[in-house]
């Protein structure tokens, strides 16, 4: 098992980034999010954390192949190539922090 983490300074999130990193399902959630920069920053951080846990880079995987889902209670999870992986997100002020676990 490997672990990856990432932190994002939310004011650095640029408009238009959503098209590069979000899946179609995530785009629908993003469009209705009351805090779009938090939503986008958290997904960016979590996808980066997952790639780190896998030991691979953006050029090997790509953001849009990783999807972040939510359980009924709101807890996030990752779906990659049909498999579910555990993760966690946290926000504090201008920051989003993410942790992801990967196991073959």
XYZ file of N, CA and C in Angstrom:
312
model
N 0.856 -1.175 0.000
C 0.000 0.000 0.000
C 0.897 1.231 0.000
N 0.482 2.226 -0.780
C 1.210 3.497 -0.828
C 0.254 4.628 -0.494
N 0.820 5.712 0.032
C 0.034 6.879 0.396
C 0.580 8.101 -0.336
N -0.315 8.985 -0.724
C 0.088 10.241 -1.348
C -0.687 11.384 -0.723
N -0.102 12.568 -0.702
C -0.800 13.738 -0.172
C -0.487 14.948 -1.042
N -1.344 15.942 -0.971
C -1.122 17.180 -1.714
C -1.888 18.302 -1.024
N -1.368 19.503 -1.159
C -2.021 20.689 -0.606
C -2.098 21.736 -1.711
N -3.208 22.454 -1.745
C -3.433 23.478 -2.766
C -3.802 24.794 -2.088
N -3.146 25.848 -2.521
C -3.478 27.204 -2.086
C -4.589 27.685 -3.019
N -5.806 27.772 -2.517
C -6.991 28.014 -3.340
C -6.945 29.294 -4.182
N -6.357 30.398 -3.714
C -6.303 31.583 -4.570
C -5.504 31.371 -5.871
N -4.699 30.321 -5.946
C -3.936 30.047 -7.179
C -4.767 29.307 -8.227
N -5.940 28.833 -7.851
C -6.793 28.095 -8.786
C -7.342 29.078 -9.817
N -7.087 28.787 -11.068
C -7.483 29.675 -12.172
C -8.775 29.211 -12.834
N -9.551 30.162 -13.274
C -10.767 29.860 -14.021
C -10.377 29.124 -15.298
N -11.108 28.087 -15.623
C -10.830 27.288 -16.802
C -10.119 25.981 -16.481
N -9.508 25.881 -15.282
C -8.811 24.662 -14.892
C -9.765 23.466 -14.856
N -11.022 23.734 -14.549
C -11.999 22.649 -14.441
C -12.074 21.814 -15.723
N -11.914 22.444 -16.867
C -11.993 21.715 -18.139
C -10.847 20.726 -18.303
N -9.737 20.996 -17.669
C -8.562 20.134 -17.790
C -8.548 18.982 -16.786
N -9.234 19.153 -15.655
C -9.086 18.132 -14.614
C -10.359 17.388 -14.227
N -11.533 17.933 -14.511
C -12.776 17.306 -14.047
C -13.387 16.379 -15.091
N -13.978 15.281 -14.605
C -14.740 14.379 -15.468
C -16.110 15.013 -15.728
N -16.900 14.408 -16.595
C -18.244 14.936 -16.879
C -19.102 14.973 -15.622
N -19.065 13.907 -14.821
C -19.846 13.884 -13.579
C -19.396 14.981 -12.620
N -18.091 15.173 -12.514
C -17.565 16.208 -11.626
C -17.927 17.605 -12.138
N -17.938 17.784 -13.455
C -18.312 19.087 -14.026
C -19.733 19.460 -13.626
N -20.639 18.485 -13.596
C -22.026 18.744 -13.197
C -22.087 19.204 -11.740
N -21.316 18.558 -10.861
C -21.271 18.980 -9.457
C -20.639 20.354 -9.319
N -19.565 20.585 -10.054
C -18.851 21.866 -10.022
C -19.785 23.018 -10.406
N -20.598 22.790 -11.428
C -21.506 23.835 -11.918
C -22.510 24.270 -10.859
N -22.860 23.369 -9.950
C -23.845 23.715 -8.918
C -23.219 23.916 -7.540
N -21.904 23.924 -7.468
C -21.224 24.066 -6.182
C -21.353 25.484 -5.640
N -21.691 25.613 -4.340
C -21.760 26.949 -3.741
C -20.360 27.557 -3.532
N -19.325 26.716 -3.532
C -17.944 27.176 -3.360
C -17.080 26.555 -4.452
N -17.186 27.056 -5.678
C -16.493 26.415 -6.809
C -14.978 26.345 -6.661
N -14.340 27.354 -6.092
C -12.884 27.294 -5.977
C -12.455 26.233 -4.972
N -13.217 26.052 -3.896
C -12.931 24.980 -2.940
C -13.140 23.615 -3.583
N -14.231 23.478 -4.332
C -14.526 22.217 -5.007
C -13.393 21.848 -5.958
N -13.008 22.784 -6.799
C -11.987 22.532 -7.809
C -10.616 22.304 -7.178
N -10.262 23.128 -6.216
C -8.973 22.972 -5.543
C -8.844 21.642 -4.828
N -9.920 21.200 -4.183
C -9.900 19.921 -3.485
C -9.747 18.758 -4.460
N -10.443 18.818 -5.597
C -10.312 17.736 -6.598
C -8.915 17.717 -7.200
N -8.357 18.897 -7.445
C -6.998 18.964 -7.960
C -6.033 18.310 -6.965
N -6.141 18.701 -5.692
C -5.262 18.161 -4.652
C -5.429 16.647 -4.523
N -6.663 16.168 -4.554
C -6.900 14.746 -4.367
C -6.393 13.929 -5.550
N -6.579 14.417 -6.754
C -6.080 13.701 -7.927
C -4.553 13.697 -7.942
N -3.929 14.794 -7.547
C -2.470 14.849 -7.425
C -1.986 13.856 -6.358
N -2.668 13.824 -5.219
C -2.299 12.901 -4.138
C -2.392 11.453 -4.614
N -3.427 11.146 -5.371
C -3.600 9.780 -5.867
C -2.491 9.406 -6.848
N -2.140 10.321 -7.739
C -1.048 10.041 -8.675
C 0.271 9.817 -7.927
N 0.490 10.591 -6.865
C 1.692 10.406 -6.041
C 1.670 9.036 -5.373
N 0.510 8.633 -4.869
C 0.392 7.321 -4.236
C 0.674 6.202 -5.240
N 0.289 6.404 -6.475
C 0.544 5.414 -7.521
C 1.997 5.440 -7.987
N 2.701 6.523 -7.691
C 4.075 6.677 -8.144
C 4.159 7.042 -9.611
N 3.117 7.720 -10.094
C 3.063 8.105 -11.507
C 2.762 9.587 -11.627
N 3.079 10.148 -12.790
C 2.864 11.565 -13.027
C 1.658 11.841 -13.916
N 1.370 13.115 -14.071
C 0.227 13.558 -14.868
C 0.310 13.026 -16.290
N 1.503 13.037 -16.866
C 1.658 12.593 -18.252
C 1.406 11.098 -18.410
N 1.485 10.335 -17.331
C 1.241 8.901 -17.393
C -0.220 8.544 -17.153
N -0.939 9.371 -16.425
C -2.324 9.046 -16.059
C -3.313 10.088 -16.586
N -3.135 11.317 -16.216
C -4.073 12.371 -16.588
C -5.180 12.513 -15.558
N -5.536 13.743 -15.294
C -6.542 14.053 -14.275
C -7.913 13.470 -14.588
N -8.306 13.490 -15.834
C -9.677 13.108 -16.190
C -9.924 11.602 -16.155
N -8.899 10.809 -15.957
C -9.080 9.364 -15.804
C -9.376 8.991 -14.351
N -9.242 9.956 -13.464
C -9.506 9.764 -12.033
C -10.790 10.512 -11.715
N -11.735 9.819 -11.067
C -12.987 10.488 -10.701
C -13.173 10.431 -9.194
N -13.637 11.544 -8.639
C -13.916 11.637 -7.209
C -15.421 11.533 -7.023
N -15.833 10.549 -6.237
C -17.245 10.381 -5.905
C -17.486 10.732 -4.450
N -18.762 10.715 -4.064
C -19.118 11.005 -2.669
C -20.102 9.956 -2.173
N -19.859 9.475 -0.964
C -20.813 8.584 -0.311
C -22.025 9.410 0.113
N -23.092 8.736 0.523
C -24.305 9.444 0.949
C -24.025 10.468 2.039
N -23.127 10.149 2.958
C -22.795 11.060 4.049
C -21.836 12.170 3.646
N -21.346 12.129 2.397
C -20.466 13.180 1.897
C -18.995 12.821 1.841
N -18.604 11.666 2.411
C -17.195 11.265 2.393
C -16.752 10.974 0.956
N -15.572 11.472 0.569
C -15.107 11.249 -0.803
C -14.479 9.867 -0.986
N -14.448 9.430 -2.229
C -13.700 8.238 -2.616
C -13.221 8.441 -4.050
N -12.224 7.669 -4.441
C -11.642 7.779 -5.771
C -12.043 6.562 -6.594
N -12.345 6.791 -7.877
C -12.564 5.697 -8.808
C -11.539 5.846 -9.931
N -10.772 4.766 -10.130
C -9.776 4.745 -11.191
C -9.807 3.363 -11.834
N -10.032 3.339 -13.127
C -10.115 2.093 -13.894
C -11.065 1.093 -13.248
N -12.221 1.593 -12.821
C -13.270 0.736 -12.276
C -13.073 0.281 -10.844
N -11.985 0.677 -10.211
C -11.739 0.309 -8.816
C -11.889 1.514 -7.908
N -12.315 1.243 -6.697
C -12.510 2.292 -5.701
C -11.311 2.335 -4.758
N -10.910 3.563 -4.417
C -9.777 3.772 -3.513
C -10.179 4.758 -2.421
N -9.567 4.596 -1.255
C -9.871 5.443 -0.106
C -9.076 6.743 -0.147
N -9.685 7.778 0.409
C -9.044 9.090 0.420
C -9.692 9.963 1.481
N -9.132 11.146 1.656
C -9.691 12.124 2.578
C -9.355 13.526 2.079
N -10.278 14.437 2.297
C -10.107 15.851 1.928
C -10.326 16.713 3.155
N -9.628 17.835 3.198
C -9.835 18.792 4.271
C -9.631 20.206 3.725
N -10.380 21.137 4.267
C -10.257 22.547 3.889
C -9.994 23.364 5.149
N -9.163 24.383 4.996
C -8.942 25.332 6.084
C -8.568 26.664 5.451
N -9.451 27.613 5.549
C -9.190 28.929 4.977
C -8.904 28.860 3.493
N -7.715 29.279 3.108
C -7.326 29.320 1.698
C -6.661 28.036 1.213
N -6.777 26.943 1.973
C -6.081 25.715 1.605
C -7.023 24.518 1.520
N -6.691 23.618 0.588
C -7.335 22.309 0.510
C -6.215 21.281 0.622
N -6.439 20.265 1.435
C -5.446 19.215 1.650
C -6.086 17.870 1.351
N -5.336 16.972 0.720
C -5.875 15.667 0.346
C -4.868 14.563 0.625
N -5.419 13.396 0.963
C -4.630 12.189 1.178
C -5.313 11.063 0.416
N -4.514 10.235 -0.267
C -5.070 9.106 -1.026
C -4.245 7.848 -0.765
N -4.915 6.715 -0.770
C -4.259 5.423 -0.612
C -4.358 4.654 -1.923
N -3.282 3.942 -2.253
C -3.286 3.117 -3.467
C -2.696 1.761 -3.132
N -3.381 0.709 -3.588
C -2.881 -0.646 -3.441
C -3.212 -1.403 -4.707
N -2.208 -2.078 -5.270
C -2.437 -2.886 -6.476
C -3.412 -4.005 -6.213
